[in-house]
XYZ file of C-alpha atoms in Angstrom:
476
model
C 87.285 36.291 248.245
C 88.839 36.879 251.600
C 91.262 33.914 250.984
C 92.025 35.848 247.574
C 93.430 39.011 249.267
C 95.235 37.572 251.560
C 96.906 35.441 249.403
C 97.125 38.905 246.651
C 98.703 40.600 250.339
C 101.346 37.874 250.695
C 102.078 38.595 247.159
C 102.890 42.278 247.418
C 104.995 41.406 250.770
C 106.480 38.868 248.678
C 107.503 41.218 245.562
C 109.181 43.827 248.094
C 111.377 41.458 249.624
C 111.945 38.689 246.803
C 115.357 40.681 246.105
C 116.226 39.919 250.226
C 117.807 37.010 251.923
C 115.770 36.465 255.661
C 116.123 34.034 258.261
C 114.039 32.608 260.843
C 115.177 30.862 263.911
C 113.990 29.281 267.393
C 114.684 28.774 270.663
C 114.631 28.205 273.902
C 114.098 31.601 276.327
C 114.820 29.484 279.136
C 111.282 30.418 280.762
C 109.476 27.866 279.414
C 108.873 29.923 276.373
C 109.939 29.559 272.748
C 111.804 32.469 271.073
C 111.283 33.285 267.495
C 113.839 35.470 265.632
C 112.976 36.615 262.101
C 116.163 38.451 260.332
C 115.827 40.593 256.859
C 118.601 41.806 254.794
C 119.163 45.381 254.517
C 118.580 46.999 251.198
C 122.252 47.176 250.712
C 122.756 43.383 251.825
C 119.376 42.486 249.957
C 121.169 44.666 246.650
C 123.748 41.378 246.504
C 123.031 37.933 244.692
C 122.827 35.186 247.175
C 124.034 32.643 246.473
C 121.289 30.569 247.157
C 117.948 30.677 248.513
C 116.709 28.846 251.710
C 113.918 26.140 251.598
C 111.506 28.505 252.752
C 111.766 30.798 250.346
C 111.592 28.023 247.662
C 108.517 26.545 249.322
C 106.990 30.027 249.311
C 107.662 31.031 245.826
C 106.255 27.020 244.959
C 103.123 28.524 246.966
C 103.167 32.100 245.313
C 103.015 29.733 241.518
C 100.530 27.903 242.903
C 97.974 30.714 243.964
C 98.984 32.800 240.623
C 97.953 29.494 238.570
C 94.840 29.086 240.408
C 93.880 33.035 240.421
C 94.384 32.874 236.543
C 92.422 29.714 235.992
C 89.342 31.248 238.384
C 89.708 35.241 236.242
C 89.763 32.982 233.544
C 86.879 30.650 234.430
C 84.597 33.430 235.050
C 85.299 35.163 231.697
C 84.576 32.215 229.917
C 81.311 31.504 231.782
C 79.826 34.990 231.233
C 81.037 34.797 227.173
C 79.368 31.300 227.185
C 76.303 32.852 228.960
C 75.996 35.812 226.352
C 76.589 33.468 223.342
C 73.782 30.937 224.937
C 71.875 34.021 225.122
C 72.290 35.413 221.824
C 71.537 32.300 220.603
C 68.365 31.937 221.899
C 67.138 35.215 220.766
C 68.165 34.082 217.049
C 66.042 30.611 217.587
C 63.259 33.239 218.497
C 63.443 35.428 215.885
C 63.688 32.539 213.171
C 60.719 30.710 214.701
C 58.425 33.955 214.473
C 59.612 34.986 211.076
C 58.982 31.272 209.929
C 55.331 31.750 211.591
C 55.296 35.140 209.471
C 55.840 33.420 206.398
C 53.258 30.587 207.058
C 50.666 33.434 207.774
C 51.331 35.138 204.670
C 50.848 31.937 202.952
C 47.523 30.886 204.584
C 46.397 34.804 203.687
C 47.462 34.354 199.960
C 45.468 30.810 199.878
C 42.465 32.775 201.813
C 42.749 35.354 199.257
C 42.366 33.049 196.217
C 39.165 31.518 197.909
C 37.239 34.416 198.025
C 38.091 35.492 194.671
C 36.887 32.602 193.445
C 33.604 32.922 195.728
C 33.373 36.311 194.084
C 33.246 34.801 190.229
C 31.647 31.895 191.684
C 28.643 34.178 192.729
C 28.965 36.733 189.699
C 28.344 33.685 187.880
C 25.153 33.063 189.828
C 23.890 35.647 189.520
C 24.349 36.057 185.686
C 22.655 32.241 185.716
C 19.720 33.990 187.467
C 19.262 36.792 185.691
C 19.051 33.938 182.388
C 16.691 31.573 183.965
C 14.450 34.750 184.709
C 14.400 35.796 181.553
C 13.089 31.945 180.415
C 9.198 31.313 180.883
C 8.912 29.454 183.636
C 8.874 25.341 184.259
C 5.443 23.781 184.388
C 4.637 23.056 187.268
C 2.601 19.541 188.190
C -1.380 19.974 189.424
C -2.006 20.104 193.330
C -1.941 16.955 194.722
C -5.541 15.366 195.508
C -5.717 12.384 198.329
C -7.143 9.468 196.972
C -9.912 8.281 198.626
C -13.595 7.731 198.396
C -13.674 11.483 197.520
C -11.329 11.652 195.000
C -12.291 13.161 191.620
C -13.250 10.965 188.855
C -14.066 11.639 184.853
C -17.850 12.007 184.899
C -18.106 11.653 188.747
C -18.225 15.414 189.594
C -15.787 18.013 190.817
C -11.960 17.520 192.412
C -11.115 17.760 195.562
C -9.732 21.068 196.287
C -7.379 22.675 198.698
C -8.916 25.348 200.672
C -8.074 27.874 204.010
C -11.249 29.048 205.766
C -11.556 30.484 209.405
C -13.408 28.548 211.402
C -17.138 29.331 211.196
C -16.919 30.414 207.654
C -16.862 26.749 206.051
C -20.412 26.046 204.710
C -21.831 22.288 205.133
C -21.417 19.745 207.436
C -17.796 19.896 209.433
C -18.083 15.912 209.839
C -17.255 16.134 206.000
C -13.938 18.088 206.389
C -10.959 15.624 205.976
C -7.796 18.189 206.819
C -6.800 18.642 210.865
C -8.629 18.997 213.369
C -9.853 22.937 214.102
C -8.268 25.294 216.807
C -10.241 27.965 217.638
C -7.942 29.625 219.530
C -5.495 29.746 216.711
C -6.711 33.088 215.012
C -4.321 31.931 211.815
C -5.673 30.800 208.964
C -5.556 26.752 208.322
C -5.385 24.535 205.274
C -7.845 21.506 205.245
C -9.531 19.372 202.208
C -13.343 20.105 201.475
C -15.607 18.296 200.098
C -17.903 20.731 197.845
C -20.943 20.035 195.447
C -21.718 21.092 191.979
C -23.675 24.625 192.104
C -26.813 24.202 189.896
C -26.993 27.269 187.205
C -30.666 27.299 185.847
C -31.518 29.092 182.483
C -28.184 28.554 181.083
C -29.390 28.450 177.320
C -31.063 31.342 177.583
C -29.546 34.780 176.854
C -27.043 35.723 179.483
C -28.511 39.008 181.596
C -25.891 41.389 181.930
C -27.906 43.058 184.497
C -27.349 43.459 188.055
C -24.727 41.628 190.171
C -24.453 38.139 191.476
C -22.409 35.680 192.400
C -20.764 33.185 189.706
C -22.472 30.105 189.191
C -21.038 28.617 185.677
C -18.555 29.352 183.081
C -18.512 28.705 179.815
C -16.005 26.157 177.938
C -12.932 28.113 176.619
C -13.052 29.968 173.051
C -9.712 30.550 171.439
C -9.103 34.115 169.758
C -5.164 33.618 168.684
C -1.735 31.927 169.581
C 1.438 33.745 170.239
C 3.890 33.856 167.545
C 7.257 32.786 169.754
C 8.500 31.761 172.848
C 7.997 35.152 174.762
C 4.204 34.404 174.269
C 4.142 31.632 176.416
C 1.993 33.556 178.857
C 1.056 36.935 178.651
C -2.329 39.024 179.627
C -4.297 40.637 177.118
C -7.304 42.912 177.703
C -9.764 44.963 176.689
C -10.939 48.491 178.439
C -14.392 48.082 180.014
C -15.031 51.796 179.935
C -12.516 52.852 177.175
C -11.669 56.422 176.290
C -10.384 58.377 173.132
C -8.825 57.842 171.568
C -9.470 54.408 171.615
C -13.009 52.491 171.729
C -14.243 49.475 173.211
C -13.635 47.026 170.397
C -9.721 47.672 171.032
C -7.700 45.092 171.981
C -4.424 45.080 173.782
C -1.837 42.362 174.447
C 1.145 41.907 176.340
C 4.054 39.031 175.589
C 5.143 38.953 179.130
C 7.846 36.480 179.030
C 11.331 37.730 179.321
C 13.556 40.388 181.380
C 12.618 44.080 179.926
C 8.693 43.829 179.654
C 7.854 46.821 177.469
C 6.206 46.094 174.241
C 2.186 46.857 174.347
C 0.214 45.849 171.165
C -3.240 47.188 170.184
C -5.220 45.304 167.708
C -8.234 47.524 166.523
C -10.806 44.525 167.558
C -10.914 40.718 168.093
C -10.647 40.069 164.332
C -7.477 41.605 164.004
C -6.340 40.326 167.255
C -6.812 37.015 165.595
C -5.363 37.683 162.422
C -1.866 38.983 164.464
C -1.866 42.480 162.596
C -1.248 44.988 165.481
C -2.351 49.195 164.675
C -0.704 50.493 167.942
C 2.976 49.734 169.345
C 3.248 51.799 172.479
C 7.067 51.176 174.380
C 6.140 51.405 178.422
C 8.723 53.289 179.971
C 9.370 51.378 182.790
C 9.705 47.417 182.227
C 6.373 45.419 183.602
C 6.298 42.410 186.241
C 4.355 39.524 185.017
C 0.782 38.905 184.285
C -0.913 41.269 186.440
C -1.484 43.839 184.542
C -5.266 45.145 183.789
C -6.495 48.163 181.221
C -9.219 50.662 183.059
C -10.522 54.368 181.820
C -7.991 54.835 179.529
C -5.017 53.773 181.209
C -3.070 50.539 181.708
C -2.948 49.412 185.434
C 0.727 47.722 186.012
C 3.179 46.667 188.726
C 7.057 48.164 187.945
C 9.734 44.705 187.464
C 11.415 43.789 190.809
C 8.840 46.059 192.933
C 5.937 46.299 194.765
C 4.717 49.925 192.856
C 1.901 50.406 191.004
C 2.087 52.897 187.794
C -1.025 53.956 185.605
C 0.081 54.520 181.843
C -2.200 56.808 180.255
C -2.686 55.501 176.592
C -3.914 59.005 175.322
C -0.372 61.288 176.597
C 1.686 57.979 176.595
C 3.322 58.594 179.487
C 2.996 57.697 183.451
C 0.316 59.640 185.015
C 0.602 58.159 188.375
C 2.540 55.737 190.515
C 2.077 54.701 194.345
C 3.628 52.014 196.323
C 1.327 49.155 197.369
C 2.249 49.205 201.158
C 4.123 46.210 202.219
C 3.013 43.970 199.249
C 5.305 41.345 198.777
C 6.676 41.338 195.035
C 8.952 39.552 192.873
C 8.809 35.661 194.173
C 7.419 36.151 197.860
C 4.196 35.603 197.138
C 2.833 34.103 193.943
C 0.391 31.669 192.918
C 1.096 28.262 192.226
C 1.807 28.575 189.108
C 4.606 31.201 189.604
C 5.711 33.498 187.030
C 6.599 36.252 190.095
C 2.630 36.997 189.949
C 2.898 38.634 193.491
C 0.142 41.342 192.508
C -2.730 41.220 190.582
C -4.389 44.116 189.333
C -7.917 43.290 188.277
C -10.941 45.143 187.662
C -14.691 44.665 188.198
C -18.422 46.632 188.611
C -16.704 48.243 191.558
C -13.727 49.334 190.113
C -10.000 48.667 190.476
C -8.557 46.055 192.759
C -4.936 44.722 193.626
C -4.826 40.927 194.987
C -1.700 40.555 196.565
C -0.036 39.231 200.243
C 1.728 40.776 202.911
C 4.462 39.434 205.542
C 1.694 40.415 208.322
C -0.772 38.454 206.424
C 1.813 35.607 206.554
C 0.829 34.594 202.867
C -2.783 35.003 202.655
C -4.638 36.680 200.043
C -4.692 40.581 200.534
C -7.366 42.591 198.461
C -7.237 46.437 198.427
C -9.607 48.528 196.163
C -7.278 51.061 194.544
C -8.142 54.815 193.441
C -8.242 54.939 190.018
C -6.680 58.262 189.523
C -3.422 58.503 191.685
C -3.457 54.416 192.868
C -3.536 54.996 196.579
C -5.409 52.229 198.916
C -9.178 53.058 199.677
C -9.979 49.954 201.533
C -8.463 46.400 202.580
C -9.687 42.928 203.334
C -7.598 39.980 204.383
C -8.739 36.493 203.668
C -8.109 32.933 204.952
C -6.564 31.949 201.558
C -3.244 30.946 201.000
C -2.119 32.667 197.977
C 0.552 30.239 196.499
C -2.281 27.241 197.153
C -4.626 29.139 194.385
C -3.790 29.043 190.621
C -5.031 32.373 189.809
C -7.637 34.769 190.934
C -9.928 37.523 189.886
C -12.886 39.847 190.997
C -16.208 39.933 189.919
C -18.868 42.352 191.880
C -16.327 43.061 194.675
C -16.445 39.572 194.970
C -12.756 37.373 194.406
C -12.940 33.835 192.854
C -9.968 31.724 193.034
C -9.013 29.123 190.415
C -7.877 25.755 191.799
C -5.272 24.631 189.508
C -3.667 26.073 186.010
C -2.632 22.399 184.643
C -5.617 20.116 184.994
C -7.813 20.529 182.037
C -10.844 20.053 184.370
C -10.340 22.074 187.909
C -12.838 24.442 189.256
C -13.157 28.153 190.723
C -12.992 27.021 194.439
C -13.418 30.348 196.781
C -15.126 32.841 196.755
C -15.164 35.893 199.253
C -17.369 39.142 199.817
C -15.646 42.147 200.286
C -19.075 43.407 201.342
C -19.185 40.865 204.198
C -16.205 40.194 204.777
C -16.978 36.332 205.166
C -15.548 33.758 202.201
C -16.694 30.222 201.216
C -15.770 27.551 199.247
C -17.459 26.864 196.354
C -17.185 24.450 193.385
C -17.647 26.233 189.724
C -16.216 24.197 186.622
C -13.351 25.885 184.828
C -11.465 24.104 182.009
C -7.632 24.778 181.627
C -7.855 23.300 177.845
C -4.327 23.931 176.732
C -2.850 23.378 181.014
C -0.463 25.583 181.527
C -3.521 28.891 182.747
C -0.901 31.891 183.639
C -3.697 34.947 183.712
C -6.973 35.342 184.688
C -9.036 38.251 184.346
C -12.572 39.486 184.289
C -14.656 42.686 182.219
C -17.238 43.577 183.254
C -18.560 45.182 180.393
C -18.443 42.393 178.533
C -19.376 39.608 181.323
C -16.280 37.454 179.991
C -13.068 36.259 181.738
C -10.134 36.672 179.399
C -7.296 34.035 180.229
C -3.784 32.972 178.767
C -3.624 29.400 178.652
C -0.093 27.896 176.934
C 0.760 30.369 174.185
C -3.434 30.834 173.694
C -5.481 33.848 174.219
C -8.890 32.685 175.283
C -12.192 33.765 176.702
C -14.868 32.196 179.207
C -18.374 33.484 179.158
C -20.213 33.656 182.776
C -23.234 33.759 183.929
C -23.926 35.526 187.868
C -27.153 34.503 190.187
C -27.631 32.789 193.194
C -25.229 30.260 194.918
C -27.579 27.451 196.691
């Protein structure tokens, strides 16, 4: 820059005298010196054209073109570097821009396509859930009998009872334990275990004499099945139909009631004035429930029907005489509506039975981890008076029941020849297996259910309303 002024400072000099005529000369002081003289016009001399200019003044005026070219090019230079600069910088910004605008547009695009996804998850599972609700309104699919391992054990015709699949705690398994076949025992496990038994036929003596409806016992034979009616349609598949063991006005004894339990919106209750007319299908009594019912469980006591409310674990009583709830109480922690059924299904989570002791539930709990639960209910307002928590997997058991606060579990509901296989004291608090025969004639069993009035289990096997006589004594 330096070089720049000076050059700009020769300029200026330049411009002042350009209009001038000036001379330079040299020589020879005599002292051994050189002698410089440098002449300029005076404004009046430098006011008249010469009439030509010395080589000096030409070389310096070449110069003076020289450094105004070169000054030019370098302003010029710079100008167009910073302009380039700007428009490289300009430019860049644009690329920006476009590329995040362009990544805009592809996000808006993957949101729309994200969108349509889960609206189609959303019909997708409305139409689930509408495919549910049908199949649960459909009886449900038959399932095949417990599987038996074949072996020297096995159960053939005429060779005595099937092998059946029991849980026991350790301790409580009558016989010899070199006869169990499941695994091995740990007694420090204080869960319950499955394991294959070996039982024996339990003699009954006296069995053609009269049955004595005294007294209580334990169950030591059933009778072969007798058929009182079969259901009209489909939604009679299986059912539970009872009769009151200590029945009330207005209603007797001889009255019969019936449910169709197959279907969605279980309301419909049918009385038939006694077994005659229960066979002959003409109702006298159509009572609507209120509130819809949940399966099979359901059980008639004093007056009222005993019954678990759909897709819940509480218990209402429906008094027949006021037709109307009188009470309802939740079963604490009971599992309901598919947790805990038996084998045969049908959402029979609870059970509601009655016996010489009064009204039970049979149920499970998560706590219980799927074992069968039995509470003894209050009649009046349903609330728990006592509990007792076996060793018996619930979904392992067809069906169950209570005689003389005692519950009997049914092996299978398919095989026409299966057996009542547990048995366990609510008065001890200690269960067994056992081996009772029990036909399933019509194999497809979907409620079990004792009165005690009457000494007779009433069952609901495959569209068929049918009854078991039983006889109580002494298990050997």
């Amino acid at each position: 820059m330096w070089f720049l002024a000076m050059l700009w400072a020769s300029c200026l000099l330049m411009g002042t005298h350009a209009q001038g005529s000036t001379s330079f000369r040299r020589a020879n002081a005599g002292s051994g010196r050189c002698q410089y003289t440098f002449t300029v016009d005076s404004p009046t001399e430098a006011s008249c054209p010469s009439a030509g200019s010395s080589p000096e003044m030409e070389a310096l005026k070449s110069r003076l073109g020289l450094l105004e070219a070169l000054v030019a090019r370098l302003v010029g230079g710079e100008a167009v570097s910073e302009s380039s600069q700007g428009s490289r910088s300009q430019s860049g910004l644009q690329d920006a821009y476009n590329q995040v605008m362009g990544e805009n547009a592809q996000l808006q695009r993957e949101k729309q396509k994200l969108d349509r996804q889960v609206q189609d998850l959303q019909q997708r599972t409305e139409e689930l859930r509408q495919e549910t609700e049908r199949l649960r309104s459909r009886p449900c699919m038959q399932q095949p009998p417990p599987r038996v391992p074949q072996n020297e054990n096995s159960f053939r015709p005429g060779s005595g009872p099937a092998l059946s699949h029991l849980v026991s705690r350790p301790g409580n398994t009558q016989g010899d334990k070199s006869s169990l076949r499941g695994p091995a025992w740990h007694n420090e496990n204080p869960g319950y275990q499955e394991l294959t038994a070996v039982v024996t036929e339990v003699s009954a003596p006296n069995l053609e004499g009269p049955a004595d409806i005294s007294g209580c016992g334990d169950l030591v034979w059933v009778q072969e099945p007798e058929v009182h009616r079969k259901a009209e349609s489909i939604a009679g598949k299986y059912g539970v139909w009872m009769q009151d063991p200590e029945a009330k006005e207005p209603y007797g004894p001889e009255m019969v009631w019936r449910i169709d339990a197959v279907g969605s919106d279980v309301r419909q209750l049918f009385g038939y004035e006694n077994m005659d007319q229960l066979s002959r299908g003409f109702p006298t009594k159509v009572l609507l429930l209120p509130e819809s019912m949940e399966s099979t469980g359901a059980t008639m006591y004093k007056g009222s029907l005993y019954y678990q409310r759909r897709l819940s674990r509480t218990l209402l009583r429906y008094d027949l005489l006021s037709e109307s709830i009188a009470a309802r109480h939740d079963l604490p922690h009971a599992g309901f509506h598919g947790q805990f059924p038996y084998s045969w299904g049908g959402y029979t989570d609870i059970d509601l039975a009655v016996d010489e002791n009064g009204l039970w539930a049979i149920y499970s709990t998560n706590k219980a981890k799927g074992a069968i639960v039995i509470s003894q209910l209050d009649p009046h307002n349903l609330e728990v008076k006592g509990t007792w928590e076996t060793k018996v997997r619930k979904t392992s058991v067809a069906n169950a029941f209570m005689i003389c606060g005692k519950l009997y579990t049914v092996a299978s509901y398919t095989s026409p020849n299966t057996t009542i296989n547990y048995m366990y004291d609510t008065a001890t608090s200690q269960g067994k297996t056992i081996s009772v025969s029990f036909k399933n004639r019509y194999r497809y069993n979907s409620m079990v259910d004792y009165n005690p009035a009457q000494r007779r289990l009433h069952a609901w096997d495959n569209f068929y309303m049918v009854s078991y006589k039983v006889r109580l004594g002494k298990q050997e």
